[in-house]
Amino acid sequence: LVMAGRAAVMSRGTSQGAAQPNNPPPGGPGGAGGRQGRPNFDPAQFQQRMMERTKEMLEVTNDDEWKAIEPRVQKVRDLQRDAFSGLGRGMFGRGPRPGDNARQGDQGQQRPGGFGSTTPNPERDALEKAIDSKAAKAEIKAALEKYVAARKAKQAEMEKAQAALRELLTPRQEAIATLNGLL
């Protein structure tokens, strides 16, 4: 009887699983929150969730403490996002593609920055233009020097923002933030 009862329970679970419709869950691939077109993506809501996760990660329970820390966390996150925008061609950006020379109309359709960034980067754009147009060595070298200088300035700004955030964190919070890529 015990064996028969277990078999009945197991078969019931199997039959219920088999009876489920073959619809993807909302938020799964192709679902309401899926990546196909991302119809329900709200950048402000995404940003808010990210900040809430950061608050939990840093174990901040005092709202006054969070009011002081949050703008500094936001500044660091913004600068990190902008740093990704400079990766360009080989990473998340345009990158050379077969047939690029034949598709002259594609050049205006690229997202600025890469990795979803909309932050303009004129130094990167000028360097890409010099590369794509096979400019003279001197022009490419000048564009490269400007790009590297701008990248160094952004790195210095990020380090300054991280130092400002570090001032408000406990040693434990600093360690957590460092392990999670915030510092």
PDB file of C-alpha atoms in Angstrom, residues 2-181:
ATOM      1  CA  VAL A   2       2.831   2.405   0.859  1.00  0.00           C
ATOM      2  CA  MET A   3       4.516   1.709  -2.488  1.00  0.00           C
ATOM      3  CA  ALA A   4       1.226   2.203  -4.340  1.00  0.00           C
ATOM      4  CA  GLY A   5       0.666   5.518  -2.512  1.00  0.00           C
ATOM      5  CA  ARG A   6       4.135   6.772  -3.440  1.00  0.00           C
ATOM      6  CA  ALA A   7       3.662   5.723  -7.038  1.00  0.00           C
ATOM      7  CA  ALA A   8       0.319   7.575  -7.159  1.00  0.00           C
ATOM      8  CA  VAL A   9       1.875  10.757  -5.726  1.00  0.00           C
ATOM      9  CA  MET A  10       4.825  10.558  -8.110  1.00  0.00           C
ATOM     10  CA  SER A  11       2.634   9.947 -11.139  1.00  0.00           C
ATOM     11  CA  ARG A  12       0.355  12.812 -10.131  1.00  0.00           C
ATOM     12  CA  GLY A  13       3.331  15.187 -10.047  1.00  0.00           C
ATOM     13  CA  THR A  14       4.514  13.892 -13.413  1.00  0.00           C
ATOM     14  CA  SER A  15       1.092  14.165 -15.011  1.00  0.00           C
ATOM     15  CA  GLN A  16       0.641  17.721 -13.714  1.00  0.00           C
ATOM     16  CA  GLY A  17       4.017  18.684 -15.140  1.00  0.00           C
ATOM     17  CA  ALA A  18       3.117  17.096 -18.455  1.00  0.00           C
ATOM     18  CA  ALA A  19      -0.286  18.802 -18.466  1.00  0.00           C
ATOM     19  CA  GLN A  20       1.253  22.266 -18.247  1.00  0.00           C
ATOM     20  CA  PRO A  21       0.788  24.244 -21.425  1.00  0.00           C
ATOM     21  CA  ASN A  22       3.921  24.768 -23.447  1.00  0.00           C
ATOM     22  CA  ASN A  23       3.832  28.533 -23.048  1.00  0.00           C
ATOM     23  CA  PRO A  24       6.945  30.386 -22.015  1.00  0.00           C
ATOM     24  CA  PRO A  25       6.675  32.170 -18.678  1.00  0.00           C
ATOM     25  CA  PRO A  26       6.199  35.909 -18.746  1.00  0.00           C
ATOM     26  CA  GLY A  27       9.694  37.269 -18.476  1.00  0.00           C
ATOM     27  CA  GLY A  28      11.204  34.169 -20.064  1.00  0.00           C
ATOM     28  CA  PRO A  29      12.460  34.118 -23.631  1.00  0.00           C
ATOM     29  CA  GLY A  30       9.793  35.662 -25.805  1.00  0.00           C
ATOM     30  CA  GLY A  31       7.586  36.459 -22.791  1.00  0.00           C
ATOM     31  CA  ALA A  32       6.395  39.843 -21.631  1.00  0.00           C
ATOM     32  CA  GLY A  33       9.730  40.647 -20.030  1.00  0.00           C
ATOM     33  CA  GLY A  34      11.806  38.707 -22.541  1.00  0.00           C
ATOM     34  CA  ARG A  35      14.669  40.044 -24.566  1.00  0.00           C
ATOM     35  CA  GLN A  36      12.844  40.030 -27.899  1.00  0.00           C
ATOM     36  CA  GLY A  37      12.382  43.740 -28.346  1.00  0.00           C
ATOM     37  CA  ARG A  38      12.226  44.223 -24.563  1.00  0.00           C
ATOM     38  CA  PRO A  39       8.724  45.715 -24.732  1.00  0.00           C
ATOM     39  CA  ASN A  40       8.382  46.287 -20.979  1.00  0.00           C
ATOM     40  CA  PHE A  41      11.902  47.572 -20.305  1.00  0.00           C
ATOM     41  CA  ASP A  42      11.839  50.744 -18.230  1.00  0.00           C
ATOM     42  CA  PRO A  43      15.310  52.240 -17.675  1.00  0.00           C
ATOM     43  CA  ALA A  44      14.201  54.204 -14.605  1.00  0.00           C
ATOM     44  CA  GLN A  45      12.728  51.085 -13.013  1.00  0.00           C
ATOM     45  CA  PHE A  46      15.880  49.116 -13.870  1.00  0.00           C
ATOM     46  CA  GLN A  47      17.990  51.846 -12.286  1.00  0.00           C
ATOM     47  CA  GLN A  48      15.829  51.836  -9.147  1.00  0.00           C
ATOM     48  CA  ARG A  49      16.111  48.042  -8.785  1.00  0.00           C
ATOM     49  CA  MET A  50      19.858  48.248  -9.230  1.00  0.00           C
ATOM     50  CA  MET A  51      20.141  50.853  -6.481  1.00  0.00           C
ATOM     51  CA  GLU A  52      17.927  48.772  -4.175  1.00  0.00           C
ATOM     52  CA  ARG A  53      20.176  45.751  -4.764  1.00  0.00           C
ATOM     53  CA  THR A  54      23.229  47.889  -4.025  1.00  0.00           C
ATOM     54  CA  LYS A  55      21.621  49.120  -0.782  1.00  0.00           C
ATOM     55  CA  GLU A  56      20.925  45.512   0.249  1.00  0.00           C
ATOM     56  CA  MET A  57      24.384  44.375  -0.841  1.00  0.00           C
ATOM     57  CA  LEU A  58      26.013  47.069   1.298  1.00  0.00           C
ATOM     58  CA  GLU A  59      23.689  46.148   4.180  1.00  0.00           C
ATOM     59  CA  VAL A  60      22.462  49.731   4.604  1.00  0.00           C
ATOM     60  CA  THR A  61      19.401  49.757   6.854  1.00  0.00           C
ATOM     61  CA  ASN A  62      19.358  53.410   7.892  1.00  0.00           C
ATOM     62  CA  ASP A  63      17.564  55.651   5.374  1.00  0.00           C
ATOM     63  CA  ASP A  64      19.610  58.711   6.376  1.00  0.00           C
ATOM     64  CA  GLU A  65      22.817  56.766   5.763  1.00  0.00           C
ATOM     65  CA  TRP A  66      21.520  55.651   2.354  1.00  0.00           C
ATOM     66  CA  LYS A  67      20.565  59.240   1.422  1.00  0.00           C
ATOM     67  CA  ALA A  68      24.231  60.168   1.853  1.00  0.00           C
ATOM     68  CA  ILE A  69      25.629  57.091   0.092  1.00  0.00           C
ATOM     69  CA  GLU A  70      23.158  56.792  -2.815  1.00  0.00           C
ATOM     70  CA  PRO A  71      24.292  59.813  -4.882  1.00  0.00           C
ATOM     71  CA  ARG A  72      27.899  58.686  -4.628  1.00  0.00           C
ATOM     72  CA  VAL A  73      26.999  55.146  -5.657  1.00  0.00           C
ATOM     73  CA  GLN A  74      25.029  56.595  -8.583  1.00  0.00           C
ATOM     74  CA  LYS A  75      27.994  58.714  -9.661  1.00  0.00           C
ATOM     75  CA  VAL A  76      30.320  55.702  -9.635  1.00  0.00           C
ATOM     76  CA  ARG A  77      27.782  53.571 -11.548  1.00  0.00           C
ATOM     77  CA  ASP A  78      27.347  56.305 -14.181  1.00  0.00           C
ATOM     78  CA  LEU A  79      31.095  56.651 -14.637  1.00  0.00           C
ATOM     79  CA  GLN A  80      31.498  52.876 -14.890  1.00  0.00           C
ATOM     80  CA  ARG A  81      28.791  52.742 -17.558  1.00  0.00           C
ATOM     81  CA  ASP A  82      30.542  55.524 -19.461  1.00  0.00           C
ATOM     82  CA  ALA A  83      33.830  53.622 -19.174  1.00  0.00           C
ATOM     83  CA  PHE A  84      32.189  50.663 -20.927  1.00  0.00           C
ATOM     84  CA  SER A  85      31.105  53.001 -23.692  1.00  0.00           C
ATOM     85  CA  GLY A  86      34.745  53.520 -24.556  1.00  0.00           C
ATOM     86  CA  LEU A  87      35.356  49.846 -25.290  1.00  0.00           C
ATOM     87  CA  GLY A  88      34.184  50.383 -28.829  1.00  0.00           C
ATOM     88  CA  ARG A  89      34.878  48.192 -31.789  1.00  0.00           C
ATOM     89  CA  GLY A  90      36.064  44.804 -30.618  1.00  0.00           C
ATOM     90  CA  MET A  91      33.955  44.508 -27.498  1.00  0.00           C
ATOM     91  CA  PHE A  92      30.407  45.827 -27.433  1.00  0.00           C
ATOM     92  CA  GLY A  93      30.675  48.465 -30.103  1.00  0.00           C
ATOM     93  CA  ARG A  94      30.528  48.364 -33.864  1.00  0.00           C
ATOM     94  CA  GLY A  95      33.575  46.304 -34.761  1.00  0.00           C
ATOM     95  CA  PRO A  96      34.650  45.551 -38.309  1.00  0.00           C
ATOM     96  CA  ARG A  97      32.193  43.362 -40.193  1.00  0.00           C
ATOM     97  CA  PRO A  98      32.518  41.558 -43.489  1.00  0.00           C
ATOM     98  CA  GLY A  99      31.225  43.755 -46.277  1.00  0.00           C
ATOM     99  CA  ASP A 100      31.505  47.023 -44.318  1.00  0.00           C
ATOM    100  CA  ASN A 101      32.997  48.765 -47.330  1.00  0.00           C
ATOM    101  CA  ALA A 102      29.989  47.761 -49.423  1.00  0.00           C
ATOM    102  CA  ARG A 103      27.463  49.012 -46.857  1.00  0.00           C
ATOM    103  CA  GLN A 104      28.068  52.733 -46.666  1.00  0.00           C
ATOM    104  CA  GLY A 105      24.577  53.367 -45.244  1.00  0.00           C
ATOM    105  CA  ASP A 106      25.241  51.388 -42.041  1.00  0.00           C
ATOM    106  CA  GLN A 107      27.528  53.939 -40.448  1.00  0.00           C
ATOM    107  CA  GLY A 108      24.815  56.243 -39.145  1.00  0.00           C
ATOM    108  CA  GLN A 109      22.877  53.431 -37.493  1.00  0.00           C
ATOM    109  CA  GLN A 110      25.342  52.513 -34.757  1.00  0.00           C
ATOM    110  CA  ARG A 111      24.557  53.074 -31.102  1.00  0.00           C
ATOM    111  CA  PRO A 112      26.943  55.524 -29.539  1.00  0.00           C
ATOM    112  CA  GLY A 113      29.112  53.994 -26.885  1.00  0.00           C
ATOM    113  CA  GLY A 114      28.304  50.296 -26.990  1.00  0.00           C
ATOM    114  CA  PHE A 115      26.781  48.161 -24.220  1.00  0.00           C
ATOM    115  CA  GLY A 116      23.547  50.121 -24.397  1.00  0.00           C
ATOM    116  CA  SER A 117      25.184  53.419 -23.564  1.00  0.00           C
ATOM    117  CA  THR A 118      23.839  56.626 -25.026  1.00  0.00           C
ATOM    118  CA  THR A 119      26.649  58.787 -23.667  1.00  0.00           C
ATOM    119  CA  PRO A 120      28.333  60.579 -26.562  1.00  0.00           C
ATOM    120  CA  ASN A 121      32.047  60.007 -26.910  1.00  0.00           C
ATOM    121  CA  PRO A 122      33.412  62.417 -29.533  1.00  0.00           C
ATOM    122  CA  GLU A 123      37.011  61.251 -29.076  1.00  0.00           C
ATOM    123  CA  ARG A 124      36.065  57.625 -29.777  1.00  0.00           C
ATOM    124  CA  ASP A 125      33.874  58.683 -32.695  1.00  0.00           C
ATOM    125  CA  ALA A 126      36.717  60.731 -34.206  1.00  0.00           C
ATOM    126  CA  LEU A 127      39.139  57.829 -33.818  1.00  0.00           C
ATOM    127  CA  GLU A 128      36.675  55.380 -35.402  1.00  0.00           C
ATOM    128  CA  LYS A 129      36.089  57.802 -38.267  1.00  0.00           C
ATOM    129  CA  ALA A 130      39.848  58.116 -38.830  1.00  0.00           C
ATOM    130  CA  ILE A 131      40.218  54.333 -38.835  1.00  0.00           C
ATOM    131  CA  ASP A 132      37.207  53.716 -41.084  1.00  0.00           C
ATOM    132  CA  SER A 133      38.280  56.354 -43.593  1.00  0.00           C
ATOM    133  CA  LYS A 134      41.853  55.007 -43.582  1.00  0.00           C
ATOM    134  CA  ALA A 135      43.111  58.488 -42.687  1.00  0.00           C
ATOM    135  CA  ALA A 136      46.751  59.503 -42.783  1.00  0.00           C
ATOM    136  CA  LYS A 137      49.021  58.244 -39.993  1.00  0.00           C
ATOM    137  CA  ALA A 138      49.306  61.708 -38.450  1.00  0.00           C
ATOM    138  CA  GLU A 139      45.514  62.100 -38.279  1.00  0.00           C
ATOM    139  CA  ILE A 140      45.057  58.662 -36.720  1.00  0.00           C
ATOM    140  CA  LYS A 141      47.858  59.337 -34.237  1.00  0.00           C
ATOM    141  CA  ALA A 142      46.312  62.692 -33.212  1.00  0.00           C
ATOM    142  CA  ALA A 143      42.853  61.116 -32.806  1.00  0.00           C
ATOM    143  CA  LEU A 144      44.381  58.260 -30.787  1.00  0.00           C
ATOM    144  CA  GLU A 145      46.203  60.684 -28.457  1.00  0.00           C
ATOM    145  CA  LYS A 146      42.965  62.609 -27.826  1.00  0.00           C
ATOM    146  CA  TYR A 147      41.072  59.374 -27.183  1.00  0.00           C
ATOM    147  CA  VAL A 148      43.689  58.079 -24.716  1.00  0.00           C
ATOM    148  CA  ALA A 149      43.798  61.433 -22.900  1.00  0.00           C
ATOM    149  CA  ALA A 150      39.996  61.500 -22.603  1.00  0.00           C
ATOM    150  CA  ARG A 151      39.986  57.925 -21.312  1.00  0.00           C
ATOM    151  CA  LYS A 152      42.621  58.785 -18.691  1.00  0.00           C
ATOM    152  CA  ALA A 153      40.570  61.805 -17.597  1.00  0.00           C
ATOM    153  CA  LYS A 154      37.472  59.614 -17.210  1.00  0.00           C
ATOM    154  CA  GLN A 155      39.510  57.073 -15.226  1.00  0.00           C
ATOM    155  CA  ALA A 156      40.749  59.831 -12.901  1.00  0.00           C
ATOM    156  CA  GLU A 157      37.187  61.092 -12.459  1.00  0.00           C
ATOM    157  CA  MET A 158      36.020  57.569 -11.602  1.00  0.00           C
ATOM    158  CA  GLU A 159      38.812  57.123  -9.065  1.00  0.00           C
ATOM    159  CA  LYS A 160      37.846  60.438  -7.456  1.00  0.00           C
ATOM    160  CA  ALA A 161      34.170  59.367  -7.261  1.00  0.00           C
ATOM    161  CA  GLN A 162      35.167  56.004  -5.797  1.00  0.00           C
ATOM    162  CA  ALA A 163      37.316  57.728  -3.160  1.00  0.00           C
ATOM    163  CA  ALA A 164      34.368  59.969  -2.248  1.00  0.00           C
ATOM    164  CA  LEU A 165      32.138  56.910  -1.864  1.00  0.00           C
ATOM    165  CA  ARG A 166      34.795  55.072   0.129  1.00  0.00           C
ATOM    166  CA  GLU A 167      34.765  57.934   2.690  1.00  0.00           C
ATOM    167  CA  LEU A 168      31.187  57.044   3.671  1.00  0.00           C
ATOM    168  CA  LEU A 169      31.560  53.268   3.845  1.00  0.00           C
ATOM    169  CA  THR A 170      32.504  51.073   6.752  1.00  0.00           C
ATOM    170  CA  PRO A 171      35.429  48.693   6.159  1.00  0.00           C
ATOM    171  CA  ARG A 172      32.909  45.849   5.681  1.00  0.00           C
ATOM    172  CA  GLN A 173      30.893  47.859   3.154  1.00  0.00           C
ATOM    173  CA  GLU A 174      34.091  48.858   1.349  1.00  0.00           C
ATOM    174  CA  ALA A 175      35.131  45.208   1.086  1.00  0.00           C
ATOM    175  CA  ILE A 176      31.681  44.201  -0.222  1.00  0.00           C
ATOM    176  CA  ALA A 177      31.662  47.069  -2.724  1.00  0.00           C
ATOM    177  CA  THR A 178      35.157  46.148  -3.908  1.00  0.00           C
ATOM    178  CA  LEU A 179      34.291  42.490  -4.406  1.00  0.00           C
ATOM    179  CA  ASN A 180      31.173  43.490  -6.351  1.00  0.00           C
ATOM    180  CA  GLY A 181      33.042  45.834  -8.714  1.00  0.00           C
TER     181      GLY A 181
END
